[in-house]
């Protein structure tokens, strides 16, 4: 039993009450005020009737946070799913963020639902259709986590909550600069390093430019072991992976930069253009196979990822009379290229459906290695525009109104290749080429274009009924218009295409060569409209304590199935009933905030792999999440601070999931019945997957002088209870549960004048926490399940200098 399990987890979590960090102290020894912009206004966090966690610049550096994985572990209401199943990528920038347990599937597939949590970089949404972008965090003002539906101000893909990354802005008042260098080493793996810095350059008295850059290399720690694999379908074929076997093969390199220019045109108007670019190159696979060994797997084709994006934005802020007007426009362009081993999928078909691999032969009709490798290429474009008007903040009746438009386009290419596959030069029979026409060695091709459009008009108004009692009412009227078109399937001579009706042998318009694909096999669209209201009643006992009651609603747009005649899936909605409190005590030396809530998720969208390994999406009935969030921050004494957080959740189905839908796309929830004779695939009361019922953390920090130096010691403990790996009973039993675990991080440092030196010890007991479990296909569990682990014990030394 690992040493960390001897930590008294139960008592620690009972004492831990939401964000996982200690708050900075003010000069008087109390807690500093935290200012957030979650409501599109700058307000003290303690005055906002909303469940918010905010991690500021210094705390991000104190916790050595660089990535999404780093800060998510310190947010008790937030988890992230990272899977390589279904042909998706496995690595940075391809996760799905979940808040308050509102999730039912790892819907990262390009043709699946949009996320339930929105991610914003300053004013612009950066949530993409296929995963949350992993923005490198440096020179960041704060990260805000807004729990619960944000359907009024943030709209689609903020159904369960919103993450906001707020960058430090150019400052015309003074020159500032900093650089940091770090060396680190991952247990069971390789060394890594980081160099990053920024400079803030005033341009006269009314303008400034801020330049930020970074280069990070993370060492690998997962081994791809040498192995052989036999495909038994007669005649048997045995292969090995000598060409790709390698230790520590999952190393990652990230580099990028951003630039922002701030121009104060006069006392009332400011223009801020912004550009950010980042590139990621990741080798290997960020998961291991327990059947092979700890931090080990055996893949037979190369695994790699290259991900590049450029994000440009323009924010204009000004006043019309005494009203604040804000325009925020942004354009995001992202493209990636992936290579993924798919030999598990090939073996599963050879074992369980030999008719699938029987036609796989070479140019002379000879049996060949049937292993598939996926070459993926994706191109994203996102254009968003928002215009909003706000009344003065000190009015008794104050409001915000605005309009929003967003267009996302995703060009999708998934090329399933088999080396040596019979092509146009084949000689064993007439018309014997198995290639998709024009695509070398391509057994299956997915070539699609997805376009999601969102339109909205929104408004919120607050009226102070008395000096202590306020009522907020808001609504967002939305419209979505989503489409999906393209080609998916086999080549013209592939017998599987003829049998399944997929690809060139199926229904296909050969008058239209879709983006290099031989024909157009489907072209579908759907649209819908609706409203998401919000009502909040707030009562302030005094300037240090308030209580609020909220009803809010969030949504996710509907979409289309690329498969056959399956109907479009409908929009799903999350209704939130919440009572929360914000309190300060002991002359602002102690803060205790929290919320209790119930969230009803109606007609939720569920993605799963159906026939031929194609993702299908259907509405799946209803679920409910009840929960408690708590946050405690305490400035115990001068230099000594404590922070603690705890989220308790009960996420479960409230209707059966029967795996069947009515002709109109609505879910069938009565089973067994005449319509569905089998028992439910997931019964009412079953726990939702990919979320912990208990997630909590504790952090303590002590700052003290040592001669002319300032020193500190810090400890952070994070715990989460067990998670389920699937919604459906059979599949979750086959893939397995993710057990509970806890990790402990320590940090020590000294600083003098403009210099600082920090030592970070992360996961010091080398706890092998399981963040995600998955399989490559529905029938692959007997062959290989995969585990995305917590990063092994890591030691890092960082030197920094400020100017």
GROMACS .gro file of C-alpha atoms in nm, residues 231 237 263 348 392 451 453-454 577-578 606 633 644 668 688 711 749 789:
model
   18
  231UNK     CA    1  -0.395  -1.219  -3.623
  237UNK     CA    2  -0.023  -1.334  -3.967
  263UNK     CA    3  -0.419   5.220  -2.673
  348UNK     CA    4  -1.073  -0.722  -3.231
  392UNK     CA    5  -2.361   5.238  -1.454
  451UNK     CA    6  -2.025   2.397  -3.944
  453UNK     CA    7  -2.353   2.853  -3.608
  454UNK     CA    8  -2.486   3.022  -3.295
  577UNK     CA    9  -3.152   2.532  -0.838
  578UNK     CA   10  -2.889   2.678  -0.606
  606UNK     CA   11  -2.515   1.065  -2.532
  633UNK     CA   12  -0.953   3.059   0.331
  644UNK     CA   13  -0.927   2.423   0.164
  668UNK     CA   14  -3.726   0.556  -2.500
  688UNK     CA   15  -2.287   0.920  -1.414
  711UNK     CA   16   1.157   3.217   0.227
  749UNK     CA   17   1.163   2.881  -0.213
  789UNK     CA   18  -0.236   0.836  -1.516
   0.00000   0.00000   0.00000
